[in-house]
Short mmCIF file of C-alpha atoms in Angstrom, two decimals:
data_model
loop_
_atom_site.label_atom_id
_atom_site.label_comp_id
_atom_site.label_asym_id
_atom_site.label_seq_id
_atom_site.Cartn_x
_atom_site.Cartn_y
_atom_site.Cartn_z
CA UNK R 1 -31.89 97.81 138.85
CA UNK R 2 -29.44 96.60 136.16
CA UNK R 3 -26.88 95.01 138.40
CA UNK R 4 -29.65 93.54 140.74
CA UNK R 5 -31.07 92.04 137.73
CA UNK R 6 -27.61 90.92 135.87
CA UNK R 7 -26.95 88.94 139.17
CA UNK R 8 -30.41 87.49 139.16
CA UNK R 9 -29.19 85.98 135.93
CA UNK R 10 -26.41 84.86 137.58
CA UNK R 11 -28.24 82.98 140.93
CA UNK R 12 -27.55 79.50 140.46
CA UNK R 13 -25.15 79.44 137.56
CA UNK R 14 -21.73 77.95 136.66
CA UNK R 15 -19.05 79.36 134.19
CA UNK R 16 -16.77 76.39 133.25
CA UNK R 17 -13.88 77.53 131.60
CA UNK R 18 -11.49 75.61 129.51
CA UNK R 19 -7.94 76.23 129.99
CA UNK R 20 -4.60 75.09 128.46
CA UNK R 21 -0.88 75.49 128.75
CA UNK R 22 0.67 76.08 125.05
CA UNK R 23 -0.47 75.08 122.20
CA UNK R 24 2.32 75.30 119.55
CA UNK R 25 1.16 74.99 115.62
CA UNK R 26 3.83 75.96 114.08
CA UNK R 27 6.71 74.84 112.46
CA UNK R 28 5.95 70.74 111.57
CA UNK R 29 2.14 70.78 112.55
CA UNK R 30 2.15 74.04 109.89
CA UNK R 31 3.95 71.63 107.52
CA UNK R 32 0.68 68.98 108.37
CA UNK R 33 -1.60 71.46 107.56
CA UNK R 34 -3.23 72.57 104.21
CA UNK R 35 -1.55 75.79 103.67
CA UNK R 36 2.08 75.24 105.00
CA UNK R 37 4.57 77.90 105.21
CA UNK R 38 8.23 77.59 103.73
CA UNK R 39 10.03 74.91 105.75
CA UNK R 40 13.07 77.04 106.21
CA UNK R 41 14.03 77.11 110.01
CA UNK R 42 17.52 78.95 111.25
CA UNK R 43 18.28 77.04 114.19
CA UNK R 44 21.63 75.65 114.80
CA UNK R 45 20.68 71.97 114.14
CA UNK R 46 18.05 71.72 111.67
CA UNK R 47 17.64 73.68 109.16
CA UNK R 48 13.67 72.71 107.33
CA UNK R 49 10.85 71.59 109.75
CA UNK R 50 9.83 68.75 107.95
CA UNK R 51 12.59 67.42 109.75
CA UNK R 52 11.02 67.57 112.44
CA UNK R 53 7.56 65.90 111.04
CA UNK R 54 10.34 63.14 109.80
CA UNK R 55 11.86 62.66 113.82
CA UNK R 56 7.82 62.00 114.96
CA UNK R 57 7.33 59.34 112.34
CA UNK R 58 10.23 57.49 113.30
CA UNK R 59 8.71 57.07 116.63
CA UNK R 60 5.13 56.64 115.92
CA UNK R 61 4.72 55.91 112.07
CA UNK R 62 3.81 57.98 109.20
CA UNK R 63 1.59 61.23 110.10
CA UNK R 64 -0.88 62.05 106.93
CA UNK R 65 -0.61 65.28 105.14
CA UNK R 66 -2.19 67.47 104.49
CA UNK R 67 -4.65 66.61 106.86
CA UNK R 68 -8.15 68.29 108.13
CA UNK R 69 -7.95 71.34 110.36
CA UNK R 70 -9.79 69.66 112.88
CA UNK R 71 -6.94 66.99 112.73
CA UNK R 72 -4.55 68.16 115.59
CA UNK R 73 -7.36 68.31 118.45
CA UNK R 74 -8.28 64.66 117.61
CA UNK R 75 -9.75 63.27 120.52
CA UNK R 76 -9.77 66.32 122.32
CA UNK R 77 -12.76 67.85 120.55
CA UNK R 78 -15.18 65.42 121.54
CA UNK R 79 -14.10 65.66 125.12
CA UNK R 80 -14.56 69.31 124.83
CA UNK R 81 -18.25 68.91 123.09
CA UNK R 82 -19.12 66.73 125.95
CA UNK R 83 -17.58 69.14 129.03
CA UNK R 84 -19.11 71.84 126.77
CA UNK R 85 -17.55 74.70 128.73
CA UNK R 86 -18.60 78.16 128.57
CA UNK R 87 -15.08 79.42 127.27
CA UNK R 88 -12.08 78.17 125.64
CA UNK R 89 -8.60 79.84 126.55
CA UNK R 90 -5.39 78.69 125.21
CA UNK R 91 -1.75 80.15 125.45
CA UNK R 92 -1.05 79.96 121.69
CA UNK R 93 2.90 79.84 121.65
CA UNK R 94 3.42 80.46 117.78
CA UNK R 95 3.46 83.84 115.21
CA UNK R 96 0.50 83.42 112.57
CA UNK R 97 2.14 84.78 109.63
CA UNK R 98 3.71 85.10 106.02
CA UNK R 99 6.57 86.98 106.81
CA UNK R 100 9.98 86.08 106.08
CA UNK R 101 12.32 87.52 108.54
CA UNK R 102 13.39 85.78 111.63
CA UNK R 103 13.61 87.49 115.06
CA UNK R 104 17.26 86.35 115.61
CA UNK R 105 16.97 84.52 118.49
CA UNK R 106 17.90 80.35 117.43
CA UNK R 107 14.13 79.04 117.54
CA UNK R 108 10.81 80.14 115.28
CA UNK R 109 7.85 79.29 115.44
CA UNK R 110 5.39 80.47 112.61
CA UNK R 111 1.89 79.06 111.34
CA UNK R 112 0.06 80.39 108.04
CA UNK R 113 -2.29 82.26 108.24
CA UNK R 114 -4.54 80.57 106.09
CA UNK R 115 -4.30 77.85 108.35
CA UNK R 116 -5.76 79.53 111.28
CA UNK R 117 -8.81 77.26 110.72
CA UNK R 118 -6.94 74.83 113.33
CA UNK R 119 -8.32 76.99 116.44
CA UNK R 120 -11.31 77.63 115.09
CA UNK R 121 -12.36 74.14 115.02
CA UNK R 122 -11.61 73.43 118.11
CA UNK R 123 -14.04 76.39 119.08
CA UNK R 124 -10.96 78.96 120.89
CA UNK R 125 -12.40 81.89 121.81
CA UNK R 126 -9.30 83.52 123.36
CA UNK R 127 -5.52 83.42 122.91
CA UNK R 128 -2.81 84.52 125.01
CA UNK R 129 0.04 85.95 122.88
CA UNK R 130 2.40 87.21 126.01
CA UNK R 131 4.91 84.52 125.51
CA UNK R 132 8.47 83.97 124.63
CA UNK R 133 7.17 82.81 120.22
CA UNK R 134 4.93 85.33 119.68
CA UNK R 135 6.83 87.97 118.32
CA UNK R 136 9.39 85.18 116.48
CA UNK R 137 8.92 86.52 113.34
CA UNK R 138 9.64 90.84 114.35
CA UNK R 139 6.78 93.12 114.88
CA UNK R 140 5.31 92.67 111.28
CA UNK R 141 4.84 89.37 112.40
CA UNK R 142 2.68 90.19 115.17
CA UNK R 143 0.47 92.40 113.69
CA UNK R 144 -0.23 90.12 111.01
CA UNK R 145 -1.18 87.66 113.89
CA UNK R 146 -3.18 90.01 115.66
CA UNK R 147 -5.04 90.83 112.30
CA UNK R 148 -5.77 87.36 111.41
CA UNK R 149 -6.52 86.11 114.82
CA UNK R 150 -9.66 89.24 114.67
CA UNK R 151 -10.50 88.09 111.30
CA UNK R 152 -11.30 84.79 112.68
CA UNK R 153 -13.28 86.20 115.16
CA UNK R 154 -10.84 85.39 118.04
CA UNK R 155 -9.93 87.17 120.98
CA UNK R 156 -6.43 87.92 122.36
CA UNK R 157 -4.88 89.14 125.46
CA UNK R 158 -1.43 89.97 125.96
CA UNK R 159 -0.45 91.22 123.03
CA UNK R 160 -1.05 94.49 120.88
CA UNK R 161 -0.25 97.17 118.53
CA UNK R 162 0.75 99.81 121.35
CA UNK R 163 1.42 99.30 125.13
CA UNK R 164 -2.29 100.74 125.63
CA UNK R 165 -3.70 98.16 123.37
CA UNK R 166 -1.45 95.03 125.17
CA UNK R 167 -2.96 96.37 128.91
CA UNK R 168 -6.54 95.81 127.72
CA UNK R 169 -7.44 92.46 128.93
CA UNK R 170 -9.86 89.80 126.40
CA UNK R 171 -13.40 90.45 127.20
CA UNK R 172 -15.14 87.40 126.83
CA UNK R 173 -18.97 87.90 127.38
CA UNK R 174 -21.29 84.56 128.09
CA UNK R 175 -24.72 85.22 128.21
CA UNK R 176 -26.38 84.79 131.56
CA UNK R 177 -23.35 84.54 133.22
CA UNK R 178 -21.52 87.55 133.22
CA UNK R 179 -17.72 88.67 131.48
CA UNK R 180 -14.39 86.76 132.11
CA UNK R 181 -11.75 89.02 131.92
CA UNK R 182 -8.31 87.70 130.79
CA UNK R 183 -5.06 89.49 131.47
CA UNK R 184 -1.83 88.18 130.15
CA UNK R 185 1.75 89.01 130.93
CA UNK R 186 4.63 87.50 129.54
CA UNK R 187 7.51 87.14 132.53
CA UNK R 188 11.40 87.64 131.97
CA UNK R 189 12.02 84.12 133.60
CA UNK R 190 10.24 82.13 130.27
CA UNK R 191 13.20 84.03 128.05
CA UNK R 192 10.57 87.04 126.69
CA UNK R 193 13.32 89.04 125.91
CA UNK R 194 12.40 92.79 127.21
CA UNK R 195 12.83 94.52 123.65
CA UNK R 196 9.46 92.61 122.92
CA UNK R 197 7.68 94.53 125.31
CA UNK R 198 4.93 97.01 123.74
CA UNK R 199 5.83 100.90 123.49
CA UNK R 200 3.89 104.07 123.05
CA UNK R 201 3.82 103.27 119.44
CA UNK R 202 5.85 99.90 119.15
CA UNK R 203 3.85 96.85 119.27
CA UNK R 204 4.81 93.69 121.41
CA UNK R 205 3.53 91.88 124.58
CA UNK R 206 2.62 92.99 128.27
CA UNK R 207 6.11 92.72 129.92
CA UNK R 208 6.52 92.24 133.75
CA UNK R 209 10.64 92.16 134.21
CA UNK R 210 10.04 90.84 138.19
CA UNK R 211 7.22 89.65 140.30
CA UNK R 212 7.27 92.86 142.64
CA UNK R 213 4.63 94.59 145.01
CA UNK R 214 4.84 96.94 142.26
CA UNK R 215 3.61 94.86 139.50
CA UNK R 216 0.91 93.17 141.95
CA UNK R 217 -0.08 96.96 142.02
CA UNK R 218 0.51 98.08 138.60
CA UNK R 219 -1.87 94.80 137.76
CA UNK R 220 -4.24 96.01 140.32
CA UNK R 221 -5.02 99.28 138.80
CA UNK R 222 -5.69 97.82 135.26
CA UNK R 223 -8.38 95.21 136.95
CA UNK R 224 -9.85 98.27 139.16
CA UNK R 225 -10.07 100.29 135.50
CA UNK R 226 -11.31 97.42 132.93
CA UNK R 227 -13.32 95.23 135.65
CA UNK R 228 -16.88 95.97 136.42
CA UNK R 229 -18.67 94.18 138.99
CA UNK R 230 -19.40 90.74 138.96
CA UNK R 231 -16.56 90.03 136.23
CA UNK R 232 -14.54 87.06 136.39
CA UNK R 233 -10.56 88.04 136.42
CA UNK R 234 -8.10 85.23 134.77
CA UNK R 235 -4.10 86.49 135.03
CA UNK R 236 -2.29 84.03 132.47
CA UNK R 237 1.06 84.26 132.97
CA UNK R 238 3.51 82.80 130.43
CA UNK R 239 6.36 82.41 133.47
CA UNK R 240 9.08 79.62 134.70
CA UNK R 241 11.87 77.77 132.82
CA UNK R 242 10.53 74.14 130.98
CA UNK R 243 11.30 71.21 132.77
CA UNK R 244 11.23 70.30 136.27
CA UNK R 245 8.57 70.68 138.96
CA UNK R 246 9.90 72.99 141.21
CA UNK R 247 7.55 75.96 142.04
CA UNK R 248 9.84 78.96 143.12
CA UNK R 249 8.21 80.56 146.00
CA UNK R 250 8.51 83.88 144.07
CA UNK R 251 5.60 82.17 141.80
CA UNK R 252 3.75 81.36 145.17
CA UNK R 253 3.76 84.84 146.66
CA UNK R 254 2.82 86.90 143.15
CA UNK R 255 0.30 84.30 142.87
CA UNK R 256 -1.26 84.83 146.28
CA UNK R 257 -0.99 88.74 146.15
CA UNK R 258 -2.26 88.51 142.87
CA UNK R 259 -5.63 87.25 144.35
CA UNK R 260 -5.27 88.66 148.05
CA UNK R 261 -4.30 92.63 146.61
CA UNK R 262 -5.39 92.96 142.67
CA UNK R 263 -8.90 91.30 142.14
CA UNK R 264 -7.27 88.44 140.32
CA UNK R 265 -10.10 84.97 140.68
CA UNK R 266 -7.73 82.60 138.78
CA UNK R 267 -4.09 82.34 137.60
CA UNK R 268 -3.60 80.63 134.72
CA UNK R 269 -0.05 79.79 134.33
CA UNK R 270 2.22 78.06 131.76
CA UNK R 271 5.53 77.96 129.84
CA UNK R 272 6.40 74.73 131.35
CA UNK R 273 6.41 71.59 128.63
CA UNK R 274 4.54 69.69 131.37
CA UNK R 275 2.14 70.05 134.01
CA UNK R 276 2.74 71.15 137.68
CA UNK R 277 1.27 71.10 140.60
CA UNK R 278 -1.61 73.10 141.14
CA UNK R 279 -3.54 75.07 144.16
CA UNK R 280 -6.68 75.44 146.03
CA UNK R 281 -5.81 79.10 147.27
CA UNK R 282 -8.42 80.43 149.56
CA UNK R 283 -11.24 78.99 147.01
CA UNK R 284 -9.31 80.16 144.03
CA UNK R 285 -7.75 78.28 141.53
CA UNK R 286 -4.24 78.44 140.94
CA UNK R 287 -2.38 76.43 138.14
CA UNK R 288 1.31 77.26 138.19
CA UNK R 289 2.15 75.22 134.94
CA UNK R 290 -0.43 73.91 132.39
CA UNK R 291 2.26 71.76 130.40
CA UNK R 292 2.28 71.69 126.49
CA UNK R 293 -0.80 70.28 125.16
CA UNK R 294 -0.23 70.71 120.90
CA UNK R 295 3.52 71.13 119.75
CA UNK R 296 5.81 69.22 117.34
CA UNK R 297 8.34 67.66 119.85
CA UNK R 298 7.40 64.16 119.56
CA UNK R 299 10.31 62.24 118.23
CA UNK R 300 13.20 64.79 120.52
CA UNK R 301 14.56 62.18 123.22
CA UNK R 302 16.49 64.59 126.25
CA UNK R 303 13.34 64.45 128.99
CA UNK R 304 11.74 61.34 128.82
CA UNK R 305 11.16 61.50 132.61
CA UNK R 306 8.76 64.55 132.54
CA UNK R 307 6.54 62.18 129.85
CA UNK R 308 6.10 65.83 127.44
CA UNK R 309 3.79 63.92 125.19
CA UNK R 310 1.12 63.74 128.21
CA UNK R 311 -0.87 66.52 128.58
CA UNK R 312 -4.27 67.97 130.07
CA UNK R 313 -7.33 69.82 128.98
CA UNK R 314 -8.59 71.60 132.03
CA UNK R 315 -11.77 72.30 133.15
CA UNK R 316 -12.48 75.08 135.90
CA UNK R 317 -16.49 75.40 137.27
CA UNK R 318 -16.59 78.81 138.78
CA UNK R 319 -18.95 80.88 140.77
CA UNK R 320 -19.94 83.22 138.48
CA UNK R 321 -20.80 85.71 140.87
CA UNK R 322 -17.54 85.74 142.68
CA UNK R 323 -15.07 83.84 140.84
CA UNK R 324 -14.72 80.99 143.59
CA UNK R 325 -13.47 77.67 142.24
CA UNK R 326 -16.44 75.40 142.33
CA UNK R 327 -14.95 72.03 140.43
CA UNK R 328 -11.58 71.13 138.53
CA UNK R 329 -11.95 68.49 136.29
CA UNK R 330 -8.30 67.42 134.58
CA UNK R 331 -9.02 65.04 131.30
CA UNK R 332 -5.40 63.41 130.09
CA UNK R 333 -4.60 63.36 126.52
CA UNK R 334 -1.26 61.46 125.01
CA UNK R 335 0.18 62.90 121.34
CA UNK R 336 0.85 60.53 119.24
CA UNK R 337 1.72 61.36 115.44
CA UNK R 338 0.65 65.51 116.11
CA UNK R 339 -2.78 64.42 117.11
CA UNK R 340 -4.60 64.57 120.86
CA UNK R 341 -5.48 61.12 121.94
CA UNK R 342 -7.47 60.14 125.35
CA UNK R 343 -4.87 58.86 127.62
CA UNK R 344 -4.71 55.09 128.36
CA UNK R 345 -5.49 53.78 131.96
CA UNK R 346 -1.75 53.78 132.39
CA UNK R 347 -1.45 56.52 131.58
CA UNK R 348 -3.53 58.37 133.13
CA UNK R 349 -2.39 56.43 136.57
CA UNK R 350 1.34 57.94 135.04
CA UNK R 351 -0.21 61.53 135.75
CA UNK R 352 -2.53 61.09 138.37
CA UNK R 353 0.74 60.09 140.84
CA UNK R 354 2.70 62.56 139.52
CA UNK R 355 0.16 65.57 140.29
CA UNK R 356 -1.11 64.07 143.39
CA UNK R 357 2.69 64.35 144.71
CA UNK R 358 3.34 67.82 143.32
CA UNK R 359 -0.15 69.58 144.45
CA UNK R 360 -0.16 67.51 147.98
CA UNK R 361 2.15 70.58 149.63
CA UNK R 362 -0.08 72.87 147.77
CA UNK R 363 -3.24 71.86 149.52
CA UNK R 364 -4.39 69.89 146.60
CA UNK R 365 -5.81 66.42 146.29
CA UNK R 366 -5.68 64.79 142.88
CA UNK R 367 -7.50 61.67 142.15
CA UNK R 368 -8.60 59.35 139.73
CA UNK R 369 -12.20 58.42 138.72
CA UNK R 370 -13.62 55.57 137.12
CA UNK R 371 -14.07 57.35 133.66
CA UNK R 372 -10.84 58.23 133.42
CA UNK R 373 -11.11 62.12 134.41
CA UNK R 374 -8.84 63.05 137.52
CA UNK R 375 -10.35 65.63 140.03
CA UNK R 376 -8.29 68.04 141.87
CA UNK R 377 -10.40 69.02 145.18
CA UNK R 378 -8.61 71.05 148.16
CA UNK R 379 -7.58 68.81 151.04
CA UNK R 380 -9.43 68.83 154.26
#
């Protein structure tokens, strides 16, 4: 009686889902924010991040500080309000913490804890932590970011004190709809360096060193033991190198088995610092690269072609009762001095050709409406 009931509930509904690629406050957003860390970076070319705040306001003007939490999202939260998804889901790409010891690896990325009020005002309720910054400030780092993160009433996936703790996937609940289930795995090919993955008693992310039959398995038997029926299953996967819009047909095939063989609805992909093309896979949804959406790179010159600062809040409709992609609705944003903007109209024409070209070979039309939203519908 229970499950005929849960999917009466269900009979008619839509779960829209917000998704994003990474979302990087650390390092100079951190120094934007009320409570910034010390500047001290240890990479081989600058050496304080407010160096970094100082490259972005050469481009775009000066960039107020300390400024609201709320500040960073800019346009983005009233696009959000509006959309009012069910679910917010971002890959955050940066250690929440006080501590004071670098992983030695050339590139940090740390946020203060007390300024942890920049997700919560943009409403996250999960973040993916299996990525290649997430553990750049050693294993006291990540508990401290897997403490605050709860204390804020956020969820995570991906991450965890203990290998059993990283394999349980974010259960995200929404009333009348049913759970969304988000498994995260941070891939070898984005640079997570294997010591990071989680032991018996070591904490760290949920590794996958290849893109094997056995991991399609090995992720097949954690949805068969967490899901129940009716859930929604999301595999993020923080995978790929950071520029260029090749899709390696390794990506293609995990991607497919992932939904043909382990019970896998969407696949929710990123690493890449811009977006790629994205697939209508037997009425699943998959996005191979989300691009960068929040980060401090404005002001770096080196790939001007990919257009970094343009990025995209995306909106998934599902069938609730099977996970089918109903609607993808793509809204453009442009950072300009660390803050979301809507896209211009050239802008958005900028991205609109550039998907439509990539997703064509993936089945995938991508077009632009009048109001400035692009819609990616699976080609007849």
């Amino acid at each position: 009686m229970a499950s005929i009931e849960h999917a009466s509930a269900r009979a008619g509904a839509e779960l829209t889902v917000f998704l994003s690629g990474d979302v990087m406050t650390g390092r100079a957003i951190d120094q934007i924010l009320p409570h910034p860390s010390a500047p001290q970076l240890y990479e081989t070319y600058i050496g304080d991040a407010r160096d970094y705040l100082r490259l972005a306001e050469e481009v775009h003007g000066r960039i107020p500080r300390p400024v609201p939490f709320a500040y960073p999202w800019g346009d983005a939260l009233a696009l959000l309000d509006a959309a009012a998804p069910d679910l917010r889901i971002i890959n955050l790409e940066t250690s929440v913490t006080r501590h004071e010891v670098p992983a030695a690896k050339g590139i940090n990325y740390r946020m203060h804890p007390a300024n942890v009020p920049v997700l919560t005002a943009a409403h996250i309720d999960c973040c993916v932590l299996a990525n290649n910054h997430v553990l750049d400030w050693g294993e006291a780092g990540l508990l401290e970011t897997l403490d605050t993160l709860a204390a804020a009433g956020i969820n995570v996936a991906g991450a965890g004190r203990n290998a059993v703790a990283t394999a349980q996937p974010g259960a995200l609940a929404v009333p009348g709809k049913g759970r969304v289930l988000v498994f995260a795995y941070g891939v070898r090919t984005s640079g997570v360096p294997l010591e990071w993955a989680a032991g018996a008693q070591r904490p760290g992310v949920q590794y996958l060193e290849d893109l094997s039959g056995d991991a399609v398995e090995a992720i097949a038997a954690q949805v068969r033991a967490a899901a129940q029926p009716g859930d929604v299953v999301i595999a993020s996967l923080h995978w790929g190198g950071n520029w260029g819009y090749r899709i390696p047909p390794a990506h293609r095939r995990f991607a497919h088995a992932l939904i043909d063989a382990a019970g896998v609805h969407l696949v929710h992909g990123h690493s890449s610092h811009h977006p790629l093309g994205i697939e209508h896979y037997r009425g699943h949804l998959i996005l191979y690269g989300c691009g960068d959406l929040l980060n401090d790179y404005e002001g770096i010159g080196g790939y001007q072609a990919f257009r970094g600062e343009l990025g995209l809040l995306y909106l998934a409709t599902l069938d609730p009762a099977d996970g089918r992609l109903r609607r993808l609705v793509l809204l453009p944003t442009c950072t300009r001095r660390f803050r979301l903007h809507r896209a211009a109209p050239a802008e958005r024409e900028w991205l609109q050709r550039v998907l439509a070209r990539e997703s064509a070979p993936l089945g995938t039309c991508i077009t632009l409406q009048a109001d400035g939203r692009l819609l990616a519908t699976a080609a007849r």
